[in-house]
mmCIF file of C-alpha atoms in Angstrom:
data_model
loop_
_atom_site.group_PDB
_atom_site.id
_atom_site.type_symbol
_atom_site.label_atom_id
_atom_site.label_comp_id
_atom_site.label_asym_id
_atom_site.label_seq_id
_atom_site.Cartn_x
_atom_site.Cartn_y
_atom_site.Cartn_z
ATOM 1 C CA UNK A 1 -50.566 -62.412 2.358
ATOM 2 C CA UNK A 2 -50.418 -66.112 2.701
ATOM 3 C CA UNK A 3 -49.210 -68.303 0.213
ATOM 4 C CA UNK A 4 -49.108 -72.152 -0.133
ATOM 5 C CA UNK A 5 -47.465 -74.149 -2.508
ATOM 6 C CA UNK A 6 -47.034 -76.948 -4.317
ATOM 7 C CA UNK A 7 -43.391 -78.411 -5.914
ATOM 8 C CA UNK A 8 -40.961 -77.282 -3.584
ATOM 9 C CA UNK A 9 -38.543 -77.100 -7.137
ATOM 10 C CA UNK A 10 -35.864 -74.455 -8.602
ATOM 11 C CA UNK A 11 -38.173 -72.703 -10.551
ATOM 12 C CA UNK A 12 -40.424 -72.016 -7.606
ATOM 13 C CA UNK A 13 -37.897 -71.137 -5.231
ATOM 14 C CA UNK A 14 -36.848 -68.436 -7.892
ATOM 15 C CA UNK A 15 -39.920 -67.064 -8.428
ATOM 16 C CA UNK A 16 -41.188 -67.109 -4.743
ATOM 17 C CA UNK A 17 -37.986 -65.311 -3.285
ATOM 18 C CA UNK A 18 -37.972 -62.561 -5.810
ATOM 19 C CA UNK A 19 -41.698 -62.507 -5.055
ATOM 20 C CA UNK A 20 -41.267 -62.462 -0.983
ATOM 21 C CA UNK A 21 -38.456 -59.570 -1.913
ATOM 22 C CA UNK A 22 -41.090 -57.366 -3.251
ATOM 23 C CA UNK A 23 -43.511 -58.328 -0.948
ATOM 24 C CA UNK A 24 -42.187 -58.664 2.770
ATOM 25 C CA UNK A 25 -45.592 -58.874 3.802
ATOM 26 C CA UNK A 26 -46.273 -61.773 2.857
ATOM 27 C CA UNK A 27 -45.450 -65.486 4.025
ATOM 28 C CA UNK A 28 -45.011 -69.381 3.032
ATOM 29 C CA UNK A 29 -47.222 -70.768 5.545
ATOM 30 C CA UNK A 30 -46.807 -74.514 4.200
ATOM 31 C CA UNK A 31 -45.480 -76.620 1.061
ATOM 32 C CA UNK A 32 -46.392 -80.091 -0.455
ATOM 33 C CA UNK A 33 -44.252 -81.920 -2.507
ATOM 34 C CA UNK A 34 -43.344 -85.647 -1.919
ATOM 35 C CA UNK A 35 -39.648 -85.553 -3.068
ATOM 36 C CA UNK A 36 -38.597 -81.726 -2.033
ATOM 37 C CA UNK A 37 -35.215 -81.305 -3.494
ATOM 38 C CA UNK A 38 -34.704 -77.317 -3.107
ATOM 39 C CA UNK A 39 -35.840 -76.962 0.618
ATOM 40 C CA UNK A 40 -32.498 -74.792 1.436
ATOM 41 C CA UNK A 41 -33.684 -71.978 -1.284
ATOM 42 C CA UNK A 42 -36.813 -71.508 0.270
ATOM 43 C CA UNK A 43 -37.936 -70.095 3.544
ATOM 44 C CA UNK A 44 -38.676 -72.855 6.709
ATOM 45 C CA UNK A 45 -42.321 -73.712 6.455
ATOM 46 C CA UNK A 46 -44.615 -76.653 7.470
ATOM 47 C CA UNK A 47 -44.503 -79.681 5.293
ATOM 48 C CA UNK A 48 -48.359 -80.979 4.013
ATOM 49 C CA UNK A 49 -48.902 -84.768 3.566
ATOM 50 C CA UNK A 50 -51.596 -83.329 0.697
ATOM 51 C CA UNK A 51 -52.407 -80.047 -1.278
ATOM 52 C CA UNK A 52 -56.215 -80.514 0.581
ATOM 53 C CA UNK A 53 -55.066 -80.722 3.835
ATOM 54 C CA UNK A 54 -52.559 -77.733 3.594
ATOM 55 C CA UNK A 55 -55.390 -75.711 1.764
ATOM 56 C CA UNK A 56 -57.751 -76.223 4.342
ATOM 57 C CA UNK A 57 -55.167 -75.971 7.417
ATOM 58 C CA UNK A 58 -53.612 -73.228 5.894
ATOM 59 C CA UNK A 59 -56.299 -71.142 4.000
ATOM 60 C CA UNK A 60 -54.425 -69.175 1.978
ATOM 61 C CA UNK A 61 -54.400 -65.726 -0.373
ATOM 62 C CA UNK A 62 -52.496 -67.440 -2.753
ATOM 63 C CA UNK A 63 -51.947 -71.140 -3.817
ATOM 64 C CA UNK A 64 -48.756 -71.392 -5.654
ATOM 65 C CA UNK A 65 -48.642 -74.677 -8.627
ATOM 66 C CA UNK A 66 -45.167 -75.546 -9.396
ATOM 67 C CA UNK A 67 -45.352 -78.529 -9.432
ATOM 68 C CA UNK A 68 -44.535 -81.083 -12.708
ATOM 69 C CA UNK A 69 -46.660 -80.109 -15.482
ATOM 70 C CA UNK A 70 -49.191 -83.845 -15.274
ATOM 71 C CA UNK A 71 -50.030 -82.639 -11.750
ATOM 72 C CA UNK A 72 -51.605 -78.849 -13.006
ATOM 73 C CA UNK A 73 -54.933 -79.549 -13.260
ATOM 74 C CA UNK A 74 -55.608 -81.737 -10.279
ATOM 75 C CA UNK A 75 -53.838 -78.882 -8.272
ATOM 76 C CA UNK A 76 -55.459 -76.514 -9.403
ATOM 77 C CA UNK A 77 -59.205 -77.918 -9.623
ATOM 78 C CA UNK A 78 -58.408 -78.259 -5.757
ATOM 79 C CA UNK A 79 -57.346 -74.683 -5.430
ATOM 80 C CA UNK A 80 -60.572 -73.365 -7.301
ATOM 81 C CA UNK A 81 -62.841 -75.918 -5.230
ATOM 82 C CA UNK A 82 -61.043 -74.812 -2.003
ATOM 83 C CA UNK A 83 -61.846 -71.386 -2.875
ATOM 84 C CA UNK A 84 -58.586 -69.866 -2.758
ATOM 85 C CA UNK A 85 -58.441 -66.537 -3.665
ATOM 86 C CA UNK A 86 -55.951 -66.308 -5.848
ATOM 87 C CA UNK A 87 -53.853 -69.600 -8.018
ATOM 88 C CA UNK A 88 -50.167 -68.841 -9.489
ATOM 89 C CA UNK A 89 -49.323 -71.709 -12.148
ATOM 90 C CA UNK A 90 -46.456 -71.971 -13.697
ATOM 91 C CA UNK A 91 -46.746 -73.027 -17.425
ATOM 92 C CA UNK A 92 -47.384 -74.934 -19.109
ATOM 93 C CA UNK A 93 -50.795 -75.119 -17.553
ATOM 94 C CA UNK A 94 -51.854 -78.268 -18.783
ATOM 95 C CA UNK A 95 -50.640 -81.167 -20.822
ATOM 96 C CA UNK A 96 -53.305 -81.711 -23.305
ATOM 97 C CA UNK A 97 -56.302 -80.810 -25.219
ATOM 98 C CA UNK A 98 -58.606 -82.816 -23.292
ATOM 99 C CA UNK A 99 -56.806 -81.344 -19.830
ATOM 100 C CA UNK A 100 -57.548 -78.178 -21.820
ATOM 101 C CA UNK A 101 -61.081 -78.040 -22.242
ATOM 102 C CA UNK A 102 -61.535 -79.491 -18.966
ATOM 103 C CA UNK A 103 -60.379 -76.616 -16.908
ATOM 104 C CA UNK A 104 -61.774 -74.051 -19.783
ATOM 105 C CA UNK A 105 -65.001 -75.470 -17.881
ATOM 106 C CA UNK A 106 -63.709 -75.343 -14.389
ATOM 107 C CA UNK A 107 -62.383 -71.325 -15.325
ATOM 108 C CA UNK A 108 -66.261 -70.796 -16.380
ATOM 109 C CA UNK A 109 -67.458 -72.213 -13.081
ATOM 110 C CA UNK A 110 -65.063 -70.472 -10.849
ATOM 111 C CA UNK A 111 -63.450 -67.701 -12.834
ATOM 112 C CA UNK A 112 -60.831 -67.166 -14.726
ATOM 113 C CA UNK A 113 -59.846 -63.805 -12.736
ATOM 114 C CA UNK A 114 -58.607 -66.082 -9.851
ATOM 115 C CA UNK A 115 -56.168 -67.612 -12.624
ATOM 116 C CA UNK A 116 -52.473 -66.076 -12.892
ATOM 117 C CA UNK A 117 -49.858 -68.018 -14.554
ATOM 118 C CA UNK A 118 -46.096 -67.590 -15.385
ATOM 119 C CA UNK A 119 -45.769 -67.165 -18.932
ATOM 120 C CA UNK A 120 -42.763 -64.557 -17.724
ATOM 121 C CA UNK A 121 -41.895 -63.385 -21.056
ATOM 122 C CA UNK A 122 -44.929 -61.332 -21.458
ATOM 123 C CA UNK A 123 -43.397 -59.427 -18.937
ATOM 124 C CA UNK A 124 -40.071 -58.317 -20.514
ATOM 125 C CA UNK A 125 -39.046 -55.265 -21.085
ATOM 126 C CA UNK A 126 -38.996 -56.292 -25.152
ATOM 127 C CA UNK A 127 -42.449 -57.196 -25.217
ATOM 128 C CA UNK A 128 -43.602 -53.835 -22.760
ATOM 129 C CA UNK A 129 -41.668 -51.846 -25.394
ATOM 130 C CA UNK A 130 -43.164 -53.431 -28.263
ATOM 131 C CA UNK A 131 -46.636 -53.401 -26.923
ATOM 132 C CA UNK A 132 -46.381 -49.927 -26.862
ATOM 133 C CA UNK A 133 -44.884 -49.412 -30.335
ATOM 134 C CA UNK A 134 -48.068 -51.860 -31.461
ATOM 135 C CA UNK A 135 -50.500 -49.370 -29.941
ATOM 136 C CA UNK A 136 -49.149 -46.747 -31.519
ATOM 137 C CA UNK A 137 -49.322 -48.449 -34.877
ATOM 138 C CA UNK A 138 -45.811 -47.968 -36.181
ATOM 139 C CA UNK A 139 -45.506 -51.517 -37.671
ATOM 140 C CA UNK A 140 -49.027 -50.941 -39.199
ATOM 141 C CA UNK A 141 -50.837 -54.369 -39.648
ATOM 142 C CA UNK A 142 -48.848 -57.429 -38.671
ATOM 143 C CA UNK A 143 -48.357 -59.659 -41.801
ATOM 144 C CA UNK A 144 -45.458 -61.750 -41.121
ATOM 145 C CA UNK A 145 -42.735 -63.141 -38.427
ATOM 146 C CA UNK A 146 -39.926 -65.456 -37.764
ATOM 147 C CA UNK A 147 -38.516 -66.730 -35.143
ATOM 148 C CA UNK A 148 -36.514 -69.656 -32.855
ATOM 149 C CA UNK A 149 -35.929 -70.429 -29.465
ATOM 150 C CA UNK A 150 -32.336 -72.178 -29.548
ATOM 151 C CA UNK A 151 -30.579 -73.782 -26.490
ATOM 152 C CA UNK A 152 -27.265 -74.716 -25.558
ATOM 153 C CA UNK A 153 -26.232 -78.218 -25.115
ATOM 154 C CA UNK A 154 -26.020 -77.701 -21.811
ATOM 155 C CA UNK A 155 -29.304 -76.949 -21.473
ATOM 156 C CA UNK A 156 -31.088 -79.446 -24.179
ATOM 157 C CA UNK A 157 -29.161 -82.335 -21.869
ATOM 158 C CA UNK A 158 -31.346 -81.285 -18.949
ATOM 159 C CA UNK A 159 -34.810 -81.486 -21.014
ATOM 160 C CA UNK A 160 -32.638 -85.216 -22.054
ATOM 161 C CA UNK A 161 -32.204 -86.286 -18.442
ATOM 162 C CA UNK A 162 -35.249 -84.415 -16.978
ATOM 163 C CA UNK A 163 -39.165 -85.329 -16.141
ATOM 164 C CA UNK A 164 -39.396 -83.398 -18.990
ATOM 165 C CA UNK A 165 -37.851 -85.687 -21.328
ATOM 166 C CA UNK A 166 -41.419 -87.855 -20.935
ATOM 167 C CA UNK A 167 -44.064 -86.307 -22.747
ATOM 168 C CA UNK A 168 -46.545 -87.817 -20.363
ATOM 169 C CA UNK A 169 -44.910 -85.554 -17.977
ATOM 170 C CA UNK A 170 -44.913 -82.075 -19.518
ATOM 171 C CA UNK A 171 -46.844 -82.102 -22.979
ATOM 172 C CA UNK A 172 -43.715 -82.358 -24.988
ATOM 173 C CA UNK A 173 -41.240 -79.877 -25.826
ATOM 174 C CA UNK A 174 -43.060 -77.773 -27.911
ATOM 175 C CA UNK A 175 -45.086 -77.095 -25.079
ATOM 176 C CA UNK A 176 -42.648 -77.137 -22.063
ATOM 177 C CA UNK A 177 -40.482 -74.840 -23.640
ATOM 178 C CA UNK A 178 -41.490 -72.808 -26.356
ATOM 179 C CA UNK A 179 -45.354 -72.125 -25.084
ATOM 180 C CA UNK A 180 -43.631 -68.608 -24.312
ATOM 181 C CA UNK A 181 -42.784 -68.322 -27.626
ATOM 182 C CA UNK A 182 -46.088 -69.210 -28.626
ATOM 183 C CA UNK A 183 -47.633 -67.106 -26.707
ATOM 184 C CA UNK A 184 -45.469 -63.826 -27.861
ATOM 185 C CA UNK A 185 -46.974 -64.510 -31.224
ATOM 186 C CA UNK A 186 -50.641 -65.214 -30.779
ATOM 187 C CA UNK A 187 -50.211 -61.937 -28.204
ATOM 188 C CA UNK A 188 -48.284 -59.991 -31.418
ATOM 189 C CA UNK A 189 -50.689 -60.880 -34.335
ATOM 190 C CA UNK A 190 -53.737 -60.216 -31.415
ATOM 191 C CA UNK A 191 -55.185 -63.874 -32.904
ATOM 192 C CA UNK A 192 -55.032 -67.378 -32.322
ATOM 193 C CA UNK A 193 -53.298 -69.383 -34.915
ATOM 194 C CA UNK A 194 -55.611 -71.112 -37.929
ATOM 195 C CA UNK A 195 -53.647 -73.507 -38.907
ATOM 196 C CA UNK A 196 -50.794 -75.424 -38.357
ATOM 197 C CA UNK A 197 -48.009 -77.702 -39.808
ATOM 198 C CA UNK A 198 -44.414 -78.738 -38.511
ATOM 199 C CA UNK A 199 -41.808 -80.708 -38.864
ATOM 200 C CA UNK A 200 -39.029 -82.496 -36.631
ATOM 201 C CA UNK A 201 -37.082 -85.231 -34.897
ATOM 202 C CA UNK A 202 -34.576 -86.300 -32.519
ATOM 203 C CA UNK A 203 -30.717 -86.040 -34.158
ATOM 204 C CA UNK A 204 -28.480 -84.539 -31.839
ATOM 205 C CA UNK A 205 -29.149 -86.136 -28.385
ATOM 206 C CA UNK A 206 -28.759 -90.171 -29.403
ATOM 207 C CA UNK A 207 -26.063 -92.756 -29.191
ATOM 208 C CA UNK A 208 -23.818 -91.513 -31.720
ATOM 209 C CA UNK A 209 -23.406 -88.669 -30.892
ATOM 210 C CA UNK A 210 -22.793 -89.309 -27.208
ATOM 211 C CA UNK A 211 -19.372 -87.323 -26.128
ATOM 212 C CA UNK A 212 -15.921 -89.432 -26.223
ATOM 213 C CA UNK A 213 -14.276 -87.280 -23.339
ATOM 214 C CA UNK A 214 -14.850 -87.021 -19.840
ATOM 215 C CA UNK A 215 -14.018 -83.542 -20.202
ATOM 216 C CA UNK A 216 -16.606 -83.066 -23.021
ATOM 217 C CA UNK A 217 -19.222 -84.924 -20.965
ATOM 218 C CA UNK A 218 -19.515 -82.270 -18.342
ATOM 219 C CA UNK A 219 -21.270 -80.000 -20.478
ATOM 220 C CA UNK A 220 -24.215 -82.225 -20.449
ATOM 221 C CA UNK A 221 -24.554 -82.325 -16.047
ATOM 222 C CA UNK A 222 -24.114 -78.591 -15.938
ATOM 223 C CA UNK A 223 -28.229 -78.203 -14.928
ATOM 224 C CA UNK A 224 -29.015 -80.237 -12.420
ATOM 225 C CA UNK A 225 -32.216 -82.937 -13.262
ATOM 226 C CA UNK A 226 -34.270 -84.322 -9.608
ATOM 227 C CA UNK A 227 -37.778 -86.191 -10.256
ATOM 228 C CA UNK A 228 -37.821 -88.786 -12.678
ATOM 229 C CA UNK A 229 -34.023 -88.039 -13.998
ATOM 230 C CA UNK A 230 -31.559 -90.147 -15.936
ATOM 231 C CA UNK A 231 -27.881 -89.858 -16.395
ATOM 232 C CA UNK A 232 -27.348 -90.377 -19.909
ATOM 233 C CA UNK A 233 -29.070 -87.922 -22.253
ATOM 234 C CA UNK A 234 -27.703 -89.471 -25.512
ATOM 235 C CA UNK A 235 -29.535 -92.706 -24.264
ATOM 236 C CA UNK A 236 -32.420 -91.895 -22.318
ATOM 237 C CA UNK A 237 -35.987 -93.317 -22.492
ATOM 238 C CA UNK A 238 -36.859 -90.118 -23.310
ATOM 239 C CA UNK A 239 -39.600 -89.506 -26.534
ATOM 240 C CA UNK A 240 -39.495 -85.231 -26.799
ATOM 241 C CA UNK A 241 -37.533 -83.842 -29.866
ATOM 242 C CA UNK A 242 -34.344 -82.055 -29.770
ATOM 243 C CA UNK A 243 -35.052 -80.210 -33.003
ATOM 244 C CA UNK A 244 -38.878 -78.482 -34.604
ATOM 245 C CA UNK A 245 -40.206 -76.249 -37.427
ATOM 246 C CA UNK A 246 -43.327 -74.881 -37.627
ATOM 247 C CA UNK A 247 -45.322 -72.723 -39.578
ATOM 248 C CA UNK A 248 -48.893 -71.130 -37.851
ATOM 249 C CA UNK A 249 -51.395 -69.100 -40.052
ATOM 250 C CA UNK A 250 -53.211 -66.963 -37.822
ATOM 251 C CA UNK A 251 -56.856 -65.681 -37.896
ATOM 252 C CA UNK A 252 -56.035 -62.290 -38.941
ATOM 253 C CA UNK A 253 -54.069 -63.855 -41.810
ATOM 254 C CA UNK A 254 -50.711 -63.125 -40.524
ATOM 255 C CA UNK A 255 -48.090 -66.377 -40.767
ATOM 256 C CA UNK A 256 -45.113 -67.568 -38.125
ATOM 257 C CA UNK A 257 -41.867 -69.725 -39.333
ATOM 258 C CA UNK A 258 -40.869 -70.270 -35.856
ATOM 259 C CA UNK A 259 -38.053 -72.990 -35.365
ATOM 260 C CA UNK A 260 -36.148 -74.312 -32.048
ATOM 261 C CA UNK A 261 -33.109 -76.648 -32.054
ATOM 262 C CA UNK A 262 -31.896 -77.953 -28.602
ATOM 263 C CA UNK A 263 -27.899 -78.440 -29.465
ATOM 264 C CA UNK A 264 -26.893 -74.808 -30.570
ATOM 265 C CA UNK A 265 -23.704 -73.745 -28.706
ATOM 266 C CA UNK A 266 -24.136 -70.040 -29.265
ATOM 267 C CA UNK A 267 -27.576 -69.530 -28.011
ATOM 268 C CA UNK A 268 -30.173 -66.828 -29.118
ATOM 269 C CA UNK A 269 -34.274 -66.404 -28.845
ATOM 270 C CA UNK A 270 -34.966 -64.367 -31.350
ATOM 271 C CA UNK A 271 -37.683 -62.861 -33.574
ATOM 272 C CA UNK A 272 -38.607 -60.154 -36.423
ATOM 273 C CA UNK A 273 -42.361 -59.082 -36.879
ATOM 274 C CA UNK A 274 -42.793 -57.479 -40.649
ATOM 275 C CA UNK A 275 -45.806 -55.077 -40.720
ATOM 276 C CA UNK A 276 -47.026 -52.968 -43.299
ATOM 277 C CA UNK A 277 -45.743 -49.976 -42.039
ATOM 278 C CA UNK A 278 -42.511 -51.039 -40.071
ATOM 279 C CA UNK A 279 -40.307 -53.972 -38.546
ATOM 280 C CA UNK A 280 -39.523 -55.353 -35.174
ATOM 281 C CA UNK A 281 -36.171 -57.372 -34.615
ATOM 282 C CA UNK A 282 -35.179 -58.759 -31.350
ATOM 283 C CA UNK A 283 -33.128 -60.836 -29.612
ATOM 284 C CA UNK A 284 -33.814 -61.920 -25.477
ATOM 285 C CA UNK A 285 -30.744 -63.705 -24.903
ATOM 286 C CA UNK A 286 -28.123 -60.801 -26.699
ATOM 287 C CA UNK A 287 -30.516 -57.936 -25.624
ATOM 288 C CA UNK A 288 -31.670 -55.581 -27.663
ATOM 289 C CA UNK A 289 -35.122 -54.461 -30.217
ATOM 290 C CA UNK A 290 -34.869 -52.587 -32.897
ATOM 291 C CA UNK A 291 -37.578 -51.013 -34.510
ATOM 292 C CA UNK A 292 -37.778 -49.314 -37.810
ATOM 293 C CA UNK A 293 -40.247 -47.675 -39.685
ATOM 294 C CA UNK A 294 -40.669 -48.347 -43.977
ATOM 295 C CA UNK A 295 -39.064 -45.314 -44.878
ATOM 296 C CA UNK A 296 -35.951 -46.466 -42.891
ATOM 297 C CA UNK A 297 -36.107 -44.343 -40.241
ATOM 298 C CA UNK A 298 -34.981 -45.835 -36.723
ATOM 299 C CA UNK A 299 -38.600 -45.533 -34.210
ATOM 300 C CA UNK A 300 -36.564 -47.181 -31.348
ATOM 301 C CA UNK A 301 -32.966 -49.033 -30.469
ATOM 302 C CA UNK A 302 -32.900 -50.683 -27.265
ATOM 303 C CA UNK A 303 -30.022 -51.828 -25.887
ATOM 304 C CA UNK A 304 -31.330 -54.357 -22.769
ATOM 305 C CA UNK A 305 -27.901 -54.965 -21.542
ATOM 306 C CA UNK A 306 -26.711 -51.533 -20.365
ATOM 307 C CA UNK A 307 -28.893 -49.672 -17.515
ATOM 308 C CA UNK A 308 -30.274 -50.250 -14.132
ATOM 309 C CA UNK A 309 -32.313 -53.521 -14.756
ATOM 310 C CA UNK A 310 -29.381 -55.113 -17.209
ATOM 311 C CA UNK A 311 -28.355 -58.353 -15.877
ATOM 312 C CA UNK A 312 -31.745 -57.899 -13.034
ATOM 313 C CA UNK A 313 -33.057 -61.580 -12.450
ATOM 314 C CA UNK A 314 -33.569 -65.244 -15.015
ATOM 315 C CA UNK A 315 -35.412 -64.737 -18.152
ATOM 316 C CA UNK A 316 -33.914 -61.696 -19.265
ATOM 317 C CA UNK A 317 -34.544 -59.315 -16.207
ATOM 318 C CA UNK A 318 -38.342 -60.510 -16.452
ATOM 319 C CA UNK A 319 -38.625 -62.646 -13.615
ATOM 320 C CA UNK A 320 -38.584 -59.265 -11.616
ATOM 321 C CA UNK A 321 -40.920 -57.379 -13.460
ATOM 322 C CA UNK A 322 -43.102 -60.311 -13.557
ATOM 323 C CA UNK A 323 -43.083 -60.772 -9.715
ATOM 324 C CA UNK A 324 -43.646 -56.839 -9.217
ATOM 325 C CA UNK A 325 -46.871 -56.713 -11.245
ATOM 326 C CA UNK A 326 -48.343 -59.879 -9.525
ATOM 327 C CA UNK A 327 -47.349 -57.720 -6.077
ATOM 328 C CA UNK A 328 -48.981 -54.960 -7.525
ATOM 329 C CA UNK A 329 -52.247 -57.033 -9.015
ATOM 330 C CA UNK A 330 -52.255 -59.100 -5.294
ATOM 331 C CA UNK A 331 -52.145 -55.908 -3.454
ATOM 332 C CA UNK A 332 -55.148 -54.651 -5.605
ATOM 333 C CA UNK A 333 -53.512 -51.580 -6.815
ATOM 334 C CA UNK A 334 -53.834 -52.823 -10.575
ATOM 335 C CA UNK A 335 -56.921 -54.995 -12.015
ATOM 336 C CA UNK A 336 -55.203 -56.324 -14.931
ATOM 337 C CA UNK A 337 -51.552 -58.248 -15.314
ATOM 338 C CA UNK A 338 -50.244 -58.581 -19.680
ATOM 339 C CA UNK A 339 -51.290 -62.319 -19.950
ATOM 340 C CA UNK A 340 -54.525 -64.430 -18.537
ATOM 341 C CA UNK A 341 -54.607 -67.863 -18.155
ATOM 342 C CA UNK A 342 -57.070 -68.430 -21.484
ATOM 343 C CA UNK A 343 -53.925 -66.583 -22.897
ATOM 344 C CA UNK A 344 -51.842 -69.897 -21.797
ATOM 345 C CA UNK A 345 -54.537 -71.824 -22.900
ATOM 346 C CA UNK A 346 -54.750 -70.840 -26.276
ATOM 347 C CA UNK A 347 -50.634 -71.057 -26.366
ATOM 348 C CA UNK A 348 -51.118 -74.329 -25.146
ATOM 349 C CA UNK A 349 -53.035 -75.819 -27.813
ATOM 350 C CA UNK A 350 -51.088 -74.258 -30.051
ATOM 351 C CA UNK A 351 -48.224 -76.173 -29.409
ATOM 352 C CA UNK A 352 -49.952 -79.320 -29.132
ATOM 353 C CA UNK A 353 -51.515 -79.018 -32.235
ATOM 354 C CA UNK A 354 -47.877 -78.467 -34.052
ATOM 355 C CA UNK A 355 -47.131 -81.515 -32.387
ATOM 356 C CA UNK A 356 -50.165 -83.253 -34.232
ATOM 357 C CA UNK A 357 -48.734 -81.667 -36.873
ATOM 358 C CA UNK A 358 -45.535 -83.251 -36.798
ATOM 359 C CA UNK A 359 -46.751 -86.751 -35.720
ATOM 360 C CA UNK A 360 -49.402 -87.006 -38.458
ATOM 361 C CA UNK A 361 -47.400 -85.442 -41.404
ATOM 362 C CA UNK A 362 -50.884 -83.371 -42.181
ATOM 363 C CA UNK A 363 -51.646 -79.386 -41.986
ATOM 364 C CA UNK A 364 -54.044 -79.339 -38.569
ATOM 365 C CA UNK A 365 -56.803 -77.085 -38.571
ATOM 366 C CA UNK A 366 -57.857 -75.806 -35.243
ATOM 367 C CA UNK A 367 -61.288 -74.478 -35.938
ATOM 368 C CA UNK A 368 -63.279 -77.378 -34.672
ATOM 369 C CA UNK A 369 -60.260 -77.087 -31.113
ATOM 370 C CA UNK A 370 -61.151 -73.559 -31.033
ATOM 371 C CA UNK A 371 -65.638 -74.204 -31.497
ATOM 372 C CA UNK A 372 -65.151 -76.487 -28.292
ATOM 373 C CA UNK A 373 -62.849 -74.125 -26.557
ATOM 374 C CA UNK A 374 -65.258 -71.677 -26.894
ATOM 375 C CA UNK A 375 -67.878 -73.654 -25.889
ATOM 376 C CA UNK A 376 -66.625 -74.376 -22.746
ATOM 377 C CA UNK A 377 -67.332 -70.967 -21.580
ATOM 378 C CA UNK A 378 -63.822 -69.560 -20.460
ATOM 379 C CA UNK A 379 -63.086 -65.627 -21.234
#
């Protein structure tokens, strides 16, 4: 199994070496990446002056994207013209409803299939458990949820002093960070969202509130920022939010209040799905689901921080389960993985539309997004 990639970055080397764990036989045969920043986390490989060149001098199984978010669709268009077997992309995939529909038609053309990308938490054990208490029907319909992605200072500096602080570099906030989220939801409800209207701002991370202590200041340089960084993330150039509501009305008539704040010292991700015949409360960052049918009887109480995989890998443990069922997918021994690229899509355009929502002041309606979508030809 050779693999190529592209954005020699953190997020790749963490994925790749958990992935090269599970999968000794398999190889970096070459990288591209003009700045490389995290060369010492990966293995020694070839550097490429372009992604063509190392696709055709390398011809791999598997093209890796981890690159900056602006760059997806270029990289990718080359992977699917090179006709690389297989494409990993970290998300978001794209940036914007135009990039959107444009590789809806290059999926159509090519096929989707060859398509993975690393919306991770559709791999935790919370959502496996859940999926299975969905199946089963104990919440019944799906009718309502809540939920928020909050991050600690420490953390909402980075996006401050990052690339991703540009929304010409990753989509905006909304979609860098909470297309997961997103994604949980439209996955949850089994819909796309109908509808959309939010609300938000930047308050925390601006001048005045800049901290008065050396001391306090290292909070804000604990995550390192490379490409395109700034020092100061009370006074960058920056244009993302630090703080969004939003409400989505899905196509099965199920609603989200979903809200993320990027200044919250005690962090938590977490979310309750109200059905007609039970609830679902969780919480990724302090570990556990509960679920619980209407007559108050407990259907399930997991406790995520106590057992073999507690503590197993980023993102909750689901780095490694997502990296063992793209082994298991690459080595053929499973035809499906728990989220598709039109999956991203979708989650994608749903967070782009709340920022239209937000911009504008008006309720968006997706229907005429969705007609083109559709149109384009992508499954």
């Amino acid at each position: 199994m050779k693999i190529a990639l592209s954005g020699a970055g953190l997020r790749s080397a963490m994925v790749l070496n958990t992935l090269l764990e599970i999968m000794p036989e398999a190889e970096l045969v070459g990288y591209f990446d003009p700045q490389p920043t995290f060369l010492d986390k990966l293995p020694e490989m070839p550097r490429y002056p372009s992604v063509r060149e190392m696709l055709a001098e390398t011809q791999p199984d598997l093209f890796f994207v981890g690159s900056p978010n602006e760059f997806h669709l270029a990289q990718i268009r080359e992977g699917l013209e090179a006709g690389v077997p297989r494409i990993f992309t970290e998300k978001p995939v794209v940036v914007s409803i135009a990039e959107t529909m444009e590789l809806a038609a290059l999926l159509a053309k090519h096929g989707p299939e060859r398509v993975m990308v690393g919306l991770v938490l559709r791999y935790s054990q919370h959502m496996v458990d859940l999926r299975t208490a969905l199946a089963e029907g104990v919440l019944g319909d799906v009718v309502s949820l809540e939920a928020n992605e909050h991050i600690g200072p420490y953390h909402g500096a980075f996006f401050m002093r990052d690339w991703r602080r540009k929304t010409g570099h990753s989509g905006g906030f909304m979609l860098e960070k909470c297309c997961h989220d997103l994604d949980l939801y439209n996955m949850i409800t089994g819909s796309r969202p109908s509808r959309v209207a939010s609300f938000g701002g930047r308050k925390s991370f601006v001048p005045a509130n800049a901290p008065a202590s050396n001391e306090e200041a290292e909070i804000f340089h604990v995550k390192k920022s490379v490409w395109e960084s700034t020092d100061d993330p009370f006074r960058s150039d920056g244009d993302i939010i630090d703080w969004q509501t939003a409400l989505l009305s899905y196509e099965t008539g199920a609603s989200l209040a979903f809200h993320t704040n990027l200044n919250v010292p005690d962090e938590h991700r977490r979310f309750c799905v109200m059905g007609t015949h039970g609830m679902a409360e969780g919480d990724f960052v302090r570990g556990f689901l509960k679920i619980t049918r209407r007559n108050g009887t407990r259907h399930a109480d997991h406790d995520y921080t106590k057992g073999p995989r507690a503590g197993q890998g980023h993102h909750y443990g689901a780095d490694h389960l997502m990296c063992e069922d793209l082994a298991a997918f690459l080595r053929e021994e499973t035809d499906a993985l728990p989220v598709s690229i039109t999956d991203a899509l979708v989650a994608g355009v749903a967070a782009l539309a709340l920022d239209t929502a937000r911009e504008t002041g008006q309720v968006v309606d997706l229907a005429p997004i969705w007609a083109d979508f559709d149109g384009q030809g992508a499954r």
